[in-house]
mmCIF file of N, CA and C in Angstrom:
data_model
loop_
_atom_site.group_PDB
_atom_site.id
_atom_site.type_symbol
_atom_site.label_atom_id
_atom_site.label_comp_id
_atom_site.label_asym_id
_atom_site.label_seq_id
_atom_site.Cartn_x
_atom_site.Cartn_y
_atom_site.Cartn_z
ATOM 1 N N UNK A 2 24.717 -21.934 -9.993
ATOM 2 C CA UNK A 2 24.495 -23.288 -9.555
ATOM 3 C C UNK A 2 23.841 -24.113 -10.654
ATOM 4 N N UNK A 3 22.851 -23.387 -11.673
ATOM 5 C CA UNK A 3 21.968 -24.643 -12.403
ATOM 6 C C UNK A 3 23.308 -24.188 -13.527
ATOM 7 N N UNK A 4 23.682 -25.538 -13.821
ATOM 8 C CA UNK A 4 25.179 -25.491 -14.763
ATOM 9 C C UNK A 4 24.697 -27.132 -15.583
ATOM 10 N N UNK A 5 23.269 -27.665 -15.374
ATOM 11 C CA UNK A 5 23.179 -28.769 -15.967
ATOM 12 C C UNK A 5 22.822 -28.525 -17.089
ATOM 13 N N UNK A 6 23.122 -29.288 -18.377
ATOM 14 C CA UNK A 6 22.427 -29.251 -19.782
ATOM 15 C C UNK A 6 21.029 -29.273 -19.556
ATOM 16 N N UNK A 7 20.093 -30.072 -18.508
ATOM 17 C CA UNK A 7 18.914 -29.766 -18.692
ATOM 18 C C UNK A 7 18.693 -28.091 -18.233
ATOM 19 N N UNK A 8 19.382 -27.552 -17.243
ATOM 20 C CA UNK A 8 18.860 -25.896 -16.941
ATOM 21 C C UNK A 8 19.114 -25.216 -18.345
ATOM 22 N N UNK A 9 20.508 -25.295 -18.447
ATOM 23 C CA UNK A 9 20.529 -25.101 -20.384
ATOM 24 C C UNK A 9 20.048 -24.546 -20.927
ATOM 25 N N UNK A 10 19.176 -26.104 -21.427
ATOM 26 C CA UNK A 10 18.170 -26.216 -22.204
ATOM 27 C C UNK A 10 17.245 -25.496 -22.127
ATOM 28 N N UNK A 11 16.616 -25.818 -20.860
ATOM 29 C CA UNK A 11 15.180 -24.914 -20.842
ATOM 30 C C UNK A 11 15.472 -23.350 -20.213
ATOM 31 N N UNK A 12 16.912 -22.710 -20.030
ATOM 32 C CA UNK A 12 16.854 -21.284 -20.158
ATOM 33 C C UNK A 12 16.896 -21.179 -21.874
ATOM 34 N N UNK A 13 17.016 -22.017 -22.773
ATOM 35 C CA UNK A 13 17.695 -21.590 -24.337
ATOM 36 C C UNK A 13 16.069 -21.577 -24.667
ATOM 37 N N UNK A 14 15.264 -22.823 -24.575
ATOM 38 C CA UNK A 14 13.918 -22.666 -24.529
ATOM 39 C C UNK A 14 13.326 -21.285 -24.306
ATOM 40 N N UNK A 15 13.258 -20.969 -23.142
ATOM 41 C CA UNK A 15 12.768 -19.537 -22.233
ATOM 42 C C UNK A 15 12.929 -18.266 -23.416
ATOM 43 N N UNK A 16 14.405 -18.330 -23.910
ATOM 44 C CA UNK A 16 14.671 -17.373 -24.297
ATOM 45 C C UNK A 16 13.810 -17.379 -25.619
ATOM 46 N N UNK A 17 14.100 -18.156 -26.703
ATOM 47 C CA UNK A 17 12.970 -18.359 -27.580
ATOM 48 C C UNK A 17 11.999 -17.994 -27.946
ATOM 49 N N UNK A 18 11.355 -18.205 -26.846
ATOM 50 C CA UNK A 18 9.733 -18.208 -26.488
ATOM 51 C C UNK A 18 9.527 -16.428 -26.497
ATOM 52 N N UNK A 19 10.273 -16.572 -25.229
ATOM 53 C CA UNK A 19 10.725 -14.869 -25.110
ATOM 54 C C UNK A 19 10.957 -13.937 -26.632
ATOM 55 N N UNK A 20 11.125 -14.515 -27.216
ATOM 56 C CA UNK A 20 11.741 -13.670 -28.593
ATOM 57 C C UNK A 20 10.324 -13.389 -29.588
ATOM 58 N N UNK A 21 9.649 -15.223 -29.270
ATOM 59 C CA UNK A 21 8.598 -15.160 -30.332
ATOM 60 C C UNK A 21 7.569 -14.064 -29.813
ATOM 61 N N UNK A 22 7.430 -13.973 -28.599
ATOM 62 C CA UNK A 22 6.257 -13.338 -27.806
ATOM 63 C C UNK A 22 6.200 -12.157 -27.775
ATOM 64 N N UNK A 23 7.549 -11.539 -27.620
ATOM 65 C CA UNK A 23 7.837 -10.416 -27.380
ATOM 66 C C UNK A 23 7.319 -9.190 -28.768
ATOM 67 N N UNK A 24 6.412 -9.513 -29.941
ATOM 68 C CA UNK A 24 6.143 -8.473 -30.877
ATOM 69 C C UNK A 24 4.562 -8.578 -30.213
ATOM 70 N N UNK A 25 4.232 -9.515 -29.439
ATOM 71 C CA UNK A 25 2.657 -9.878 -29.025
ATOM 72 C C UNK A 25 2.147 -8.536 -28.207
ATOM 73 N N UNK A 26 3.578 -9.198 -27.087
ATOM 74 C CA UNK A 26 3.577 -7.989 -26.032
ATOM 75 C C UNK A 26 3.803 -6.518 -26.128
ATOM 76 N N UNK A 27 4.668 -6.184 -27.616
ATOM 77 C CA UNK A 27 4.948 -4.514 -27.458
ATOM 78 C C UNK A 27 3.991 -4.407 -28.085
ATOM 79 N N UNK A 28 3.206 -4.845 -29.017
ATOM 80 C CA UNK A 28 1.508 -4.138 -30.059
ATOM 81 C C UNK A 28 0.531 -4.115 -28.368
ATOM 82 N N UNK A 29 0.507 -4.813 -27.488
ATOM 83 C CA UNK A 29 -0.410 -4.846 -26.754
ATOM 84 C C UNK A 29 -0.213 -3.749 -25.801
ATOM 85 N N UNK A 30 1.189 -3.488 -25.256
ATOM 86 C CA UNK A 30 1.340 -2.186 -24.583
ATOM 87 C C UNK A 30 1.336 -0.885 -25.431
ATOM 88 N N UNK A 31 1.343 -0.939 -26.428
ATOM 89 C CA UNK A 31 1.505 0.271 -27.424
ATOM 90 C C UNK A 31 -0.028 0.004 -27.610
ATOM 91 N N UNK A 32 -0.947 -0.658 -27.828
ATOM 92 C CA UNK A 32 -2.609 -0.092 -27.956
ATOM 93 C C UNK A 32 -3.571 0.292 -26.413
ATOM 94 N N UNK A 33 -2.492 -0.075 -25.276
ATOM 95 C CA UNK A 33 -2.951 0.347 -24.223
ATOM 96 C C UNK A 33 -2.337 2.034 -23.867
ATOM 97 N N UNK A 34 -1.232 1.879 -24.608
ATOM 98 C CA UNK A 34 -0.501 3.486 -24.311
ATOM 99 C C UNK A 34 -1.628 4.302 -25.252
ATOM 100 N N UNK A 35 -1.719 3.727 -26.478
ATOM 101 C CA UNK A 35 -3.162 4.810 -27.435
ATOM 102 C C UNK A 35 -4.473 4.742 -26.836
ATOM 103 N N UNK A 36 -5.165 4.136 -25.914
ATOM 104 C CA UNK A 36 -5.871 4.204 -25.337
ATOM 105 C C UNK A 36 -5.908 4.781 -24.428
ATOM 106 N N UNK A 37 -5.137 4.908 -23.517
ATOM 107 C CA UNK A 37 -4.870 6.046 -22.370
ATOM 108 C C UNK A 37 -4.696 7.087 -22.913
ATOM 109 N N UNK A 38 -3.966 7.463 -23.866
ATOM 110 C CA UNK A 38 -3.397 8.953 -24.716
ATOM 111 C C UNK A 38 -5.365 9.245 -25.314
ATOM 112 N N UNK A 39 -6.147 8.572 -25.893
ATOM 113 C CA UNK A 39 -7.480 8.909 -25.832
ATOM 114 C C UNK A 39 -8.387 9.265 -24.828
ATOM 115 N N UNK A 40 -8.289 8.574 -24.089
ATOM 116 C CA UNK A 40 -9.123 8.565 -22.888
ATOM 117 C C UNK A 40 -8.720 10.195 -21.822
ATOM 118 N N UNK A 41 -7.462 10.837 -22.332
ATOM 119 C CA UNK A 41 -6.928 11.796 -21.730
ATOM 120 C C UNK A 41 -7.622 12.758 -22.048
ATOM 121 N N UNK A 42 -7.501 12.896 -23.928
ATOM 122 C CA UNK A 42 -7.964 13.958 -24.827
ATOM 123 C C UNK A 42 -9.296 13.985 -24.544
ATOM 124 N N UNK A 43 -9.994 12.825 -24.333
ATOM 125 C CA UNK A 43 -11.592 13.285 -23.995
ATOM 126 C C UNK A 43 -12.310 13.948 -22.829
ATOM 127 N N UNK A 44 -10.927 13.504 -22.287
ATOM 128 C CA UNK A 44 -11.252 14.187 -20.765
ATOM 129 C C UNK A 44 -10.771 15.644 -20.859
ATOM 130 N N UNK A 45 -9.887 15.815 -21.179
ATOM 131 C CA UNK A 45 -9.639 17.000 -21.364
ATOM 132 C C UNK A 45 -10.648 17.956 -22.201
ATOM 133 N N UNK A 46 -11.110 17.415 -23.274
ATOM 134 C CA UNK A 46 -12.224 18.089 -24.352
ATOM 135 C C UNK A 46 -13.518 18.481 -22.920
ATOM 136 N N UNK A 47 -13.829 17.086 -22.327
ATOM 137 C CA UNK A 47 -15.213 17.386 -21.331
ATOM 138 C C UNK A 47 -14.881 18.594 -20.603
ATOM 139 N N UNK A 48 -13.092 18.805 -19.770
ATOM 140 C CA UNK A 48 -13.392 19.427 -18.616
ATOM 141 C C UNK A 48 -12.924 21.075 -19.543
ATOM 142 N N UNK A 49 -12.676 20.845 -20.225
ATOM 143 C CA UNK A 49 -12.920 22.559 -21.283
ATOM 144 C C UNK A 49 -14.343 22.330 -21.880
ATOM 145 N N UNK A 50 -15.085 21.474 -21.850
ATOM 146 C CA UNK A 50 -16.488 22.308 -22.456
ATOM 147 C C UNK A 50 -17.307 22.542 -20.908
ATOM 148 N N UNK A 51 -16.902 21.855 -19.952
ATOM 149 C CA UNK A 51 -17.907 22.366 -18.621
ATOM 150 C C UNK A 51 -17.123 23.222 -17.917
ATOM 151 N N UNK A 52 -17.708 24.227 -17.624
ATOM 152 C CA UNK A 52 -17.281 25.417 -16.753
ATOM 153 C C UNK A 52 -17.481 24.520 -15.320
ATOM 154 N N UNK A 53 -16.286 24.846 -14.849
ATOM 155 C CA UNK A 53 -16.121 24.084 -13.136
ATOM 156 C C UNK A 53 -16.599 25.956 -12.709
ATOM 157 N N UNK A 54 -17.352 25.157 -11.247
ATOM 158 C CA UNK A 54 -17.784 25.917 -10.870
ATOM 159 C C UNK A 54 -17.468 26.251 -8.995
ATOM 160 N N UNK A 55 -17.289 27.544 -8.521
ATOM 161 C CA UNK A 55 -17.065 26.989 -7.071
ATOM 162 C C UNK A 55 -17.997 26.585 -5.936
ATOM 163 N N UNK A 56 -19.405 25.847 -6.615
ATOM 164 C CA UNK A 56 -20.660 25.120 -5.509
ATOM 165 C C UNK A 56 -20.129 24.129 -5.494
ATOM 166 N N UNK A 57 -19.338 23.306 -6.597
ATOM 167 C CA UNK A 57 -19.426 21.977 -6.842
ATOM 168 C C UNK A 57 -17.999 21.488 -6.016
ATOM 169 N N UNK A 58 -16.735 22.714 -6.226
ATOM 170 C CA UNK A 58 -15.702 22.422 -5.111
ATOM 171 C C UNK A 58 -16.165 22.197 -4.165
ATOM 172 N N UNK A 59 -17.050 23.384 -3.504
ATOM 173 C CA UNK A 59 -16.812 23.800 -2.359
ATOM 174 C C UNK A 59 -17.755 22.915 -1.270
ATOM 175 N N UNK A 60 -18.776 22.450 -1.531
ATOM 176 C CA UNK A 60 -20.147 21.583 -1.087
ATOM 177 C C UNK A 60 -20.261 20.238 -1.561
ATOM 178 N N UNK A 61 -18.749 19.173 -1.137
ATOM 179 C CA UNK A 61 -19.323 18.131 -1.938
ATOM 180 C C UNK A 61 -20.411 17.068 -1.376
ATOM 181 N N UNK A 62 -21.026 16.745 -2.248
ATOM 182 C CA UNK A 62 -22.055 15.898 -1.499
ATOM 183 C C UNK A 62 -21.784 14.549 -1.006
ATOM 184 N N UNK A 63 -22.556 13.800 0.109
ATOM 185 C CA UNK A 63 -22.052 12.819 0.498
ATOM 186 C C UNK A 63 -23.128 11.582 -0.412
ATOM 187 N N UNK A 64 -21.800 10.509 -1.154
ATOM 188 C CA UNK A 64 -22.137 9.701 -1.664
ATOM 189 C C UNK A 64 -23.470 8.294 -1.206
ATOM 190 N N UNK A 65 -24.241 8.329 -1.634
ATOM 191 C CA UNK A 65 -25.450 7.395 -1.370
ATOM 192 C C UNK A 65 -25.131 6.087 -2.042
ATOM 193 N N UNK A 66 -24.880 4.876 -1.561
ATOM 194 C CA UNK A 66 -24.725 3.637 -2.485
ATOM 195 C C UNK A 66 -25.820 3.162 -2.243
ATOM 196 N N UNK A 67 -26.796 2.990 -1.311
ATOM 197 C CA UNK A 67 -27.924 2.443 -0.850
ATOM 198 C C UNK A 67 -27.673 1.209 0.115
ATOM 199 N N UNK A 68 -26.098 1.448 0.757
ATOM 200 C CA UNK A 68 -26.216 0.159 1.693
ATOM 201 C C UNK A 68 -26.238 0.580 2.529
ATOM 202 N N UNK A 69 -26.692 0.123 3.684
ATOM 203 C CA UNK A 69 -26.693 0.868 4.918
ATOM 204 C C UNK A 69 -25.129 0.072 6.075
ATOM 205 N N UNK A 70 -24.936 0.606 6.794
ATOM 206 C CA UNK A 70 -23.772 0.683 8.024
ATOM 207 C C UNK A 70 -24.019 -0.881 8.475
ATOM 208 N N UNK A 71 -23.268 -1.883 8.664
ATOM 209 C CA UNK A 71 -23.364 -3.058 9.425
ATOM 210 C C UNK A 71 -23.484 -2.761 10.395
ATOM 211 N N UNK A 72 -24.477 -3.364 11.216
ATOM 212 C CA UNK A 72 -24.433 -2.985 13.447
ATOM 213 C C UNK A 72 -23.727 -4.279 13.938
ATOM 214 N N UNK A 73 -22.220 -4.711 13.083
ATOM 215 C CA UNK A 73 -22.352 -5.866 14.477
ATOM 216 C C UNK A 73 -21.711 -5.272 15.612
ATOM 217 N N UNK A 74 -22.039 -6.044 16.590
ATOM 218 C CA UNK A 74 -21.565 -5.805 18.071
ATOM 219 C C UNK A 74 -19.812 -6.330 18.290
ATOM 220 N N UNK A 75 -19.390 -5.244 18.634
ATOM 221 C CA UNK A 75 -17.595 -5.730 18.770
ATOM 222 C C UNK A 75 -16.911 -6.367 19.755
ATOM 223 N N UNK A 76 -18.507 -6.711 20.654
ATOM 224 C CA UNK A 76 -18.072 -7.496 21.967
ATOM 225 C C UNK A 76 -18.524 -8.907 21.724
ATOM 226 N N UNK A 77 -19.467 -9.078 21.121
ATOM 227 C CA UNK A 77 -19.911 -10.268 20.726
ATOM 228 C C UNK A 77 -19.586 -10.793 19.118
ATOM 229 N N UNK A 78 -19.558 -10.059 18.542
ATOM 230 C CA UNK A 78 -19.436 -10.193 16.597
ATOM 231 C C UNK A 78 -20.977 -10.513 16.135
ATOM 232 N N UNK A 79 -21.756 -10.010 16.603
ATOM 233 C CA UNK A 79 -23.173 -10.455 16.364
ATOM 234 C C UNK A 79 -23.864 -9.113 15.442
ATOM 235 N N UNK A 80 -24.937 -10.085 14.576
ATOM 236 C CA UNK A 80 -25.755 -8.692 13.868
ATOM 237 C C UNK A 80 -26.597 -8.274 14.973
ATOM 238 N N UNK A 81 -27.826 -7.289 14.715
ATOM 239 C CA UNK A 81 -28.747 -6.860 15.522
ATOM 240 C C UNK A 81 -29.967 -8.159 15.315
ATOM 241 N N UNK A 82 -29.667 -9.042 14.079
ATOM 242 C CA UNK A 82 -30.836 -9.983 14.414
ATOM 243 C C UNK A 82 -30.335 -11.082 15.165
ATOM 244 N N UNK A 83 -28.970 -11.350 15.888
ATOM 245 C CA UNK A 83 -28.307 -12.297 16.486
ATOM 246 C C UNK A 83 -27.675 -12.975 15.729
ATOM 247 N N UNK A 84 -27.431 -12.944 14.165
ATOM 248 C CA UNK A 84 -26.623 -14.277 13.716
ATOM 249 C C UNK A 84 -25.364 -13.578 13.716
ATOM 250 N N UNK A 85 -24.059 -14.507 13.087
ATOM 251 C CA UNK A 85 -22.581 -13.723 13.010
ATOM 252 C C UNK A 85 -22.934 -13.821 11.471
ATOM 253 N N UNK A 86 -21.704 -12.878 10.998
ATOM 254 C CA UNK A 86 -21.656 -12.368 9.692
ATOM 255 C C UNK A 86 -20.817 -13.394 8.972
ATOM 256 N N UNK A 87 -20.817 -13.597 7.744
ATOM 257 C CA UNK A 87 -20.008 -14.774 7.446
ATOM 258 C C UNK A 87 -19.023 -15.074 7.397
ATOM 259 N N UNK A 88 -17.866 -14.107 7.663
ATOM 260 C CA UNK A 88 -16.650 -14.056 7.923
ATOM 261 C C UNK A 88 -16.441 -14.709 9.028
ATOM 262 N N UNK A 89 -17.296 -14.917 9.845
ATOM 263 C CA UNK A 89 -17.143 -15.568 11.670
ATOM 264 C C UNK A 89 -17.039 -17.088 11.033
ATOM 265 N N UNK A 90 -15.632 -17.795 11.273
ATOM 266 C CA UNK A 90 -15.854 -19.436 11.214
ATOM 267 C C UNK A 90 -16.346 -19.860 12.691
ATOM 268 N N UNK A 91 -16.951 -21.197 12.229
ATOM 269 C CA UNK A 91 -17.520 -22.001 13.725
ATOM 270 C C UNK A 91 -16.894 -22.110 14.639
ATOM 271 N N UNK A 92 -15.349 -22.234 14.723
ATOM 272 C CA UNK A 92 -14.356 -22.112 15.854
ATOM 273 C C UNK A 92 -14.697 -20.636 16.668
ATOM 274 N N UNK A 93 -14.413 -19.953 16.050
ATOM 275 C CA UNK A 93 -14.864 -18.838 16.635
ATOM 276 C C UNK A 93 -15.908 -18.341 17.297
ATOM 277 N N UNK A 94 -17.134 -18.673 16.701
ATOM 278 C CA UNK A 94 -18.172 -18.917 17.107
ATOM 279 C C UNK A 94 -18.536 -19.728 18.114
ATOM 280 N N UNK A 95 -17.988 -20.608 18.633
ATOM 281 C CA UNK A 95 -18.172 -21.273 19.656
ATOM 282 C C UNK A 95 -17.126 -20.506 20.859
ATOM 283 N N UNK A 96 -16.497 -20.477 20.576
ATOM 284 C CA UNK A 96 -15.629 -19.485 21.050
ATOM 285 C C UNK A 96 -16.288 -18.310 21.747
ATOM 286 N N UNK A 97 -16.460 -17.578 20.971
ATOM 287 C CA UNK A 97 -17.598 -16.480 21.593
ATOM 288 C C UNK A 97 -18.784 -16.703 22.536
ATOM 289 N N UNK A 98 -19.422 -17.677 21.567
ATOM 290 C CA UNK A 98 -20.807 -18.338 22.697
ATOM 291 C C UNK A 98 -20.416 -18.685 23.875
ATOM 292 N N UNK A 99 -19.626 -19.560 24.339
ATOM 293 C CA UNK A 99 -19.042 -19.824 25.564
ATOM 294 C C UNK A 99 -17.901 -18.876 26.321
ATOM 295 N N UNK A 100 -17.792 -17.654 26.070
ATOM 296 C CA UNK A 100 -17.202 -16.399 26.755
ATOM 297 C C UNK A 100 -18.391 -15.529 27.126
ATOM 298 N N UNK A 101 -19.477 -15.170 26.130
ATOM 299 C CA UNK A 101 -20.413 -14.749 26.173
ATOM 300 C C UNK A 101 -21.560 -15.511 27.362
ATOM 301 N N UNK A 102 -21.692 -16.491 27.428
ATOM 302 C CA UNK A 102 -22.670 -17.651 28.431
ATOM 303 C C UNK A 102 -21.864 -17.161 29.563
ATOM 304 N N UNK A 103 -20.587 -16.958 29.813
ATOM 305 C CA UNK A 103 -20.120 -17.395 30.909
ATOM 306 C C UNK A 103 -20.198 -16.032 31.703
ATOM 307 N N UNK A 104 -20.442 -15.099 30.669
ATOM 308 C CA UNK A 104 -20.091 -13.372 31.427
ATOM 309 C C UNK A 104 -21.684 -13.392 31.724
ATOM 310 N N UNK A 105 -22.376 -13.832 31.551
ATOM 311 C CA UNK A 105 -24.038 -14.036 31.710
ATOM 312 C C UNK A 105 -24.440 -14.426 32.795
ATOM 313 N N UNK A 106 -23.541 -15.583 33.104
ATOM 314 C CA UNK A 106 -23.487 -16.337 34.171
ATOM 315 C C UNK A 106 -23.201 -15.813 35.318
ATOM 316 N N UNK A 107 -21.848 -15.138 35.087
ATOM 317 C CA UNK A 107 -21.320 -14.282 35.820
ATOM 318 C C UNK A 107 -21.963 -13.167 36.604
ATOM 319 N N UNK A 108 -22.597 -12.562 35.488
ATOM 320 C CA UNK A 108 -23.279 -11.160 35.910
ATOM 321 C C UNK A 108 -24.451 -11.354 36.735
ATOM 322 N N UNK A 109 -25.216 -12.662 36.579
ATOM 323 C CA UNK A 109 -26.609 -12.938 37.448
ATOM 324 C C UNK A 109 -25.929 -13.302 38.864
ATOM 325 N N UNK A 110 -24.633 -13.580 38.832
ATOM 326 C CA UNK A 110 -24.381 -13.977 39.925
ATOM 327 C C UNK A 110 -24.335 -12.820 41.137
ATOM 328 N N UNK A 111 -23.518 -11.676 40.554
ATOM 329 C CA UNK A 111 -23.133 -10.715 41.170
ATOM 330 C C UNK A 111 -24.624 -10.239 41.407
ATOM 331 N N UNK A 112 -25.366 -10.140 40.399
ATOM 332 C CA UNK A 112 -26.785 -9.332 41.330
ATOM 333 C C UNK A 112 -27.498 -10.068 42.130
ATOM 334 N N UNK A 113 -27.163 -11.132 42.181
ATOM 335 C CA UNK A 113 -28.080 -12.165 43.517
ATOM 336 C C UNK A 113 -26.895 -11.978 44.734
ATOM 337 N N UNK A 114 -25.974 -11.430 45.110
ATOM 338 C CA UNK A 114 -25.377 -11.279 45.627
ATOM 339 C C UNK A 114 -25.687 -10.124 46.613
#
C-alpha cells in the first residue's frame, strides 16, 4: 500500500541509517557477548575453588529482607492503623467506606432485634 515517493523516501532513509548504525550495534553486542563469556569463567573459577557442600543444599535458609508482611484487611483494604495503602484511589475508597458504614449499620440492626 505505501507506494508514495514520500514512503520511498523515508524507507531509503531508514535503510541508511540502518547501514550507518549497524557497526555501533555489532561492537556493542559482541562486548556484551565478552562480558557474559567473563562473568561465566569467574563463576566457574569460584564454584571449583568452594567445595559445595550437602548442609548448604540440603537446609536452605529462609531469606530476611527486613520488611515485614503487609496486614491489610481483604474485606475492607485497610492497614491495621486504618488508612488504605496507596494503591487504593479515592473512588474506591469511598466506595468501600459506604459498603463498610452500611454492613455496620446493618449488623446493629440485627442485634437490637
Amino acid at each position: 500500500m505505501a507506494k508514495s515517493l514520500r514512503s520511498k523516501f523515508k524507507r531509503r532513509v531508514r535503510a541508511v541509517a540502518r547501514v550507518k548504525k549497524e557497526p555501533k550495534a555489532a561492537a556493542l553486542l559482541q562486548k556484551a557477548v565478552d562480558r557474559r563469556q567473563e562473568y561465566e569463567a569467574e563463576e566457574a573459577a569460584k564454584e571449583a575453588a568452594e567445595p559445595s557442600t550437602a548442609e548448604k543444599v540440603a537446609a536452605p535458609e529462609k531469606m530476611d529482607d527486613g520488611t515485614e508482611k503487609a496486614g491489610i484487611s481483604l474485606k475492607t483494604l485497610k492497614k491495621p492503623d486504618g488508612t488504605y495503602p496507596a494503591w487504593v484511589n479515592s473512588k474506591k475508597k469511598q466506595k468501600l467506606s459506604k459498603i463498610n458504614k452500611n454492613a455496620k449499620k446493618n449488623k446493629q440492626k440485627k442485634r437490637g432485634r
